[in-house]
PDB file of C-alpha atoms and ligand atoms in Angstrom:
ATOM      1  CA  MET A   1      46.656  36.061   1.869  1.00 71.00           C
ATOM      2  CA  SER A   2      44.719  32.863   1.302  1.00 80.00           C
ATOM      3  CA  ASP A   3      47.087  31.372  -1.302  1.00 94.00           C
ATOM      4  CA  CYS A   4      50.353  32.167   0.501  1.00 98.00           C
ATOM      5  CA  ILE A   5      52.108  29.095   1.909  1.00 98.00           C
ATOM      6  CA  PHE A   6      53.754  31.041   4.725  1.00 98.00           C
ATOM      7  CA  CYS A   7      50.391  32.555   5.761  1.00 98.00           C
ATOM      8  CA  LYS A   8      49.119  28.955   5.811  1.00 98.00           C
ATOM      9  CA  ILE A   9      52.038  27.991   8.051  1.00 98.00           C
ATOM     10  CA  ILE A  10      51.182  30.907  10.367  1.00 98.00           C
ATOM     11  CA  ASN A  11      47.533  29.755  10.455  1.00 98.00           C
ATOM     12  CA  LYS A  12      48.702  26.148  11.101  1.00 97.00           C
ATOM     13  CA  GLU A  13      46.954  24.991   7.930  1.00 97.00           C
ATOM     14  CA  ILE A  14      50.366  23.643   6.872  1.00 97.00           C
ATOM     15  CA  PRO A  15      52.422  21.954   9.607  1.00 98.00           C
ATOM     16  CA  SER A  16      55.918  23.189  10.380  1.00 98.00           C
ATOM     17  CA  GLU A  17      58.627  22.645  12.961  1.00 98.00           C
ATOM     18  CA  ILE A  18      58.144  25.839  14.945  1.00 98.00           C
ATOM     19  CA  VAL A  19      61.261  27.222  16.619  1.00 98.00           C
ATOM     20  CA  TYR A  20      59.754  30.442  17.977  1.00 98.00           C
ATOM     21  CA  GLU A  21      56.407  32.220  17.871  1.00 98.00           C
ATOM     22  CA  ASP A  22      54.876  35.359  19.332  1.00 98.00           C
ATOM     23  CA  GLU A  23      52.081  37.717  18.306  1.00 98.00           C
ATOM     24  CA  LEU A  24      54.232  39.379  15.617  1.00 98.00           C
ATOM     25  CA  ILE A  25      56.537  36.775  14.130  1.00 98.00           C
ATOM     26  CA  MET A  26      57.201  33.082  13.650  1.00 98.00           C
ATOM     27  CA  ALA A  27      60.369  31.039  13.117  1.00 98.00           C
ATOM     28  CA  PHE A  28      60.397  27.490  11.746  1.00 99.00           C
ATOM     29  CA  ASN A  29      62.818  25.016  10.185  1.00 98.00           C
ATOM     30  CA  ASP A  30      63.224  25.270   6.412  1.00 99.00           C
ATOM     31  CA  ILE A  31      61.734  22.197   4.744  1.00 98.00           C
ATOM     32  CA  GLU A  32      64.847  21.856   2.522  1.00 98.00           C
ATOM     33  CA  ALA A  33      67.635  22.669   4.938  1.00 98.00           C
ATOM     34  CA  LYS A  34      70.802  23.954   3.263  1.00 98.00           C
ATOM     35  CA  ALA A  35      72.834  23.766   6.475  1.00 98.00           C
ATOM     36  CA  PRO A  36      72.628  21.919   9.836  1.00 98.00           C
ATOM     37  CA  VAL A  37      70.718  24.968  11.119  1.00 98.00           C
ATOM     38  CA  HIS A  38      68.371  26.524   8.559  1.00 98.00           C
ATOM     39  CA  ILE A  39      65.531  28.514  10.058  1.00 99.00           C
ATOM     40  CA  LEU A  40      63.099  30.913   8.397  1.00 99.00           C
ATOM     41  CA  ILE A  41      61.873  33.944  10.347  1.00 98.00           C
ATOM     42  CA  ILE A  42      58.734  35.628   9.063  1.00 98.00           C
ATOM     43  CA  PRO A  43      56.386  38.405  10.137  1.00 98.00           C
ATOM     44  CA  LYS A  44      52.809  37.270  10.735  1.00 98.00           C
ATOM     45  CA  LYS A  45      51.717  40.263   8.706  1.00 97.00           C
ATOM     46  CA  HIS A  46      51.787  39.382   4.995  1.00 98.00           C
ATOM     47  CA  ILE A  47      54.482  41.553   3.404  1.00 97.00           C
ATOM     48  CA  SER A  48      55.295  40.140  -0.018  1.00 98.00           C
ATOM     49  CA  SER A  49      58.969  41.140  -0.096  1.00 98.00           C
ATOM     50  CA  LEU A  50      61.522  43.542   1.321  1.00 97.00           C
ATOM     51  CA  ASN A  51      60.449  45.909  -1.474  1.00 98.00           C
ATOM     52  CA  LYS A  52      56.997  46.156   0.106  1.00 97.00           C
ATOM     53  CA  MET A  53      58.225  47.068   3.555  1.00 96.00           C
ATOM     54  CA  GLU A  54      56.735  50.313   4.843  1.00 96.00           C
ATOM     55  CA  ASP A  55      57.998  52.824   7.387  1.00 94.00           C
ATOM     56  CA  GLU A  56      55.607  51.415   9.974  1.00 96.00           C
ATOM     57  CA  ASP A  57      57.301  47.982   9.634  1.00 97.00           C
ATOM     58  CA  GLY A  58      60.598  49.207  11.071  1.00 95.00           C
ATOM     59  CA  GLU A  59      59.873  47.965  14.581  1.00 96.00           C
ATOM     60  CA  LEU A  60      58.787  44.602  13.219  1.00 97.00           C
ATOM     61  CA  ILE A  61      62.077  44.142  11.395  1.00 96.00           C
ATOM     62  CA  SER A  62      64.078  45.169  14.449  1.00 97.00           C
ATOM     63  CA  HIS A  63      62.055  42.659  16.495  1.00 98.00           C
ATOM     64  CA  ILE A  64      62.882  39.942  13.942  1.00 98.00           C
ATOM     65  CA  PHE A  65      66.600  40.649  14.344  1.00 98.00           C
ATOM     66  CA  LYS A  66      66.348  40.671  18.133  1.00 98.00           C
ATOM     67  CA  ILE A  67      64.745  37.242  18.045  1.00 98.00           C
ATOM     68  CA  ILE A  68      67.342  36.015  15.523  1.00 98.00           C
ATOM     69  CA  SER A  69      70.023  36.916  18.082  1.00 98.00           C
ATOM     70  CA  GLU A  70      68.197  34.779  20.667  1.00 98.00           C
ATOM     71  CA  ILE A  71      67.639  31.860  18.284  1.00 98.00           C
ATOM     72  CA  VAL A  72      71.312  31.642  17.266  1.00 98.00           C
ATOM     73  CA  LYS A  73      72.270  31.563  20.937  1.00 98.00           C
ATOM     74  CA  GLU A  74      69.773  28.789  21.638  1.00 98.00           C
ATOM     75  CA  LYS A  75      70.892  26.797  18.563  1.00 98.00           C
ATOM     76  CA  GLY A  76      74.548  27.060  19.623  1.00 98.00           C
ATOM     77  CA  ILE A  77      75.775  28.879  16.496  1.00 98.00           C
ATOM     78  CA  LYS A  78      76.231  32.349  17.940  1.00 98.00           C
ATOM     79  CA  GLU A  79      79.985  31.979  18.469  1.00 98.00           C
ATOM     80  CA  SER A  80      80.771  29.728  15.482  1.00 98.00           C
ATOM     81  CA  GLY A  81      79.006  32.127  13.128  1.00 98.00           C
ATOM     82  CA  TYR A  82      75.988  32.134  10.882  1.00 98.00           C
ATOM     83  CA  ARG A  83      74.415  33.966   7.965  1.00 98.00           C
ATOM     84  CA  VAL A  84      71.155  35.928   7.756  1.00 98.00           C
ATOM     85  CA  VAL A  85      69.817  36.092   4.198  1.00 98.00           C
ATOM     86  CA  ASN A  86      66.901  37.777   2.499  1.00 98.00           C
ATOM     87  CA  ASN A  87      66.302  36.789  -1.116  1.00 98.00           C
ATOM     88  CA  CYS A  88      64.351  39.565  -2.840  1.00 98.00           C
ATOM     89  CA  GLY A  89      62.750  39.311  -6.259  1.00 98.00           C
ATOM     90  CA  GLU A  90      63.602  37.183  -9.258  1.00 97.00           C
ATOM     91  CA  ASN A  91      67.330  37.841  -9.435  1.00 97.00           C
ATOM     92  CA  GLY A  92      67.565  37.546  -5.663  1.00 98.00           C
ATOM     93  CA  GLY A  93      66.150  34.014  -5.867  1.00 97.00           C
ATOM     94  CA  GLN A  94      62.953  34.675  -3.920  1.00 98.00           C
ATOM     95  CA  THR A  95      60.555  31.753  -4.359  1.00 98.00           C
ATOM     96  CA  VAL A  96      57.976  32.483  -1.645  1.00 98.00           C
ATOM     97  CA  ASP A  97      56.336  35.908  -1.795  1.00 98.00           C
ATOM     98  CA  HIS A  98      56.036  36.445   1.952  1.00 98.00           C
ATOM     99  CA  LEU A  99      58.950  38.328   3.537  1.00 98.00           C
ATOM    100  CA  HIS A 100      61.349  35.934   5.248  1.00 98.00           C
ATOM    101  CA  PHE A 101      64.878  35.871   6.565  1.00 98.00           C
ATOM    102  CA  HIS A 102      66.956  32.700   6.357  1.00 98.00           C
ATOM    103  CA  VAL A 103      69.278  31.935   9.264  1.00 98.00           C
ATOM    104  CA  LEU A 104      71.950  29.437   8.227  1.00 98.00           C
ATOM    105  CA  GLY A 105      74.677  27.979  10.381  1.00 98.00           C
ATOM    106  CA  GLY A 106      76.360  24.885  11.748  1.00 98.00           C
ATOM    107  CA  ARG A 107      78.849  24.598   8.891  1.00 98.00           C
ATOM    108  CA  ASN A 108      81.319  26.795   7.075  1.00 97.00           C
ATOM    109  CA  LEU A 109      79.311  28.844   4.581  1.00 97.00           C
ATOM    110  CA  THR A 110      81.141  29.733   1.399  1.00 96.00           C
ATOM    111  CA  TRP A 111      81.123  33.167  -0.186  1.00 97.00           C
ATOM    112  CA  PRO A 112      80.010  34.457  -2.632  1.00 95.00           C
ATOM    113  CA  PRO A 113      76.670  32.654  -2.929  1.00 92.00           C
ATOM    114  CA  GLY A 114      75.765  31.386  -6.394  1.00 83.00           C
TER     115      GLY A 114
HETATM  116  P1  5GP B   1      63.317  31.823  -0.833  1.00 87.50           P
HETATM  117  O1  5GP B   1      63.775  30.946  -1.955  1.00 87.50           O
HETATM  118  O2  5GP B   1      62.001  32.511  -1.191  1.00 87.50           O
HETATM  119  O3  5GP B   1      64.322  32.764  -0.309  1.00 87.50           O
HETATM  120  O4  5GP B   1      63.033  30.858   0.374  1.00 87.50           O
HETATM  121  C1  5GP B   1      61.889  30.089   0.515  1.00 87.50           C
HETATM  122  C2  5GP B   1      62.245  28.946   1.428  1.00 87.50           C
HETATM  123  O5  5GP B   1      61.038  28.379   1.899  1.00 87.50           O
HETATM  124  C3  5GP B   1      63.035  27.832   0.745  1.00 87.50           C
HETATM  125  O6  5GP B   1      64.284  27.672   1.399  1.00 87.50           O
HETATM  126  C4  5GP B   1      62.127  26.615   0.894  1.00 87.50           C
HETATM  127  O7  5GP B   1      62.849  25.434   1.168  1.00 87.50           O
HETATM  128  C5  5GP B   1      61.223  27.008   2.044  1.00 87.50           C
HETATM  129  N1  5GP B   1      59.910  26.412   1.985  1.00 87.50           N
HETATM  130  C6  5GP B   1      59.072  26.385   0.909  1.00 87.50           C
HETATM  131  N2  5GP B   1      57.923  25.772   1.226  1.00 87.50           N
HETATM  132  C7  5GP B   1      58.016  25.418   2.534  1.00 87.50           C
HETATM  133  C8  5GP B   1      57.122  24.748   3.437  1.00 87.50           C
HETATM  134  O8  5GP B   1      56.002  24.357   3.092  1.00 87.50           O
HETATM  135  N3  5GP B   1      57.574  24.557   4.709  1.00 87.50           N
HETATM  136  C9  5GP B   1      58.804  24.979   5.120  1.00 87.50           C
HETATM  137  N4  5GP B   1      59.126  24.725   6.394  1.00 87.50           N
HETATM  138  N5  5GP B   1      59.661  25.613   4.293  1.00 87.50           N
HETATM  139  C10 5GP B   1      59.277  25.831   3.024  1.00 87.50           C
HETATM  140 ZN1   ZN B   2      51.773  35.409   3.396  1.00 87.50          ZN
END
């Protein structure tokens, strides 16, 4: 998707602080961090939201969560705790239409979110 900012990040047309990358997914620091650790994990395939996930994407999503478990270990927040968030659609607060999971940690996260 030529006008998608996350596709541009994947293509390195927009710079980002890359935390992890392989042939399927990418993880990078959120530009407006809401916690000491705030990383976005995205598939390289353009999927506009969780609503557009297809059966064939199951392995991709499980890969994303496997890598999240490695990232939280590396960032030192595995034991203290963290939150994995997907904002979907207007009421969910989604602002970028390329599927992404937020990983937040490094502070006490309140509940419920706003
Ligand atoms: P959403 O609101 O869709 O759940 O999350 C989108 C996230 O992308 C926001 O937390 C926002 O700060 C982040 N973001 C938007 N544009 C950029 C960018 O150009 N670079 C990076 N690293 N993060 C971005
Ligand atoms: Zn995209």
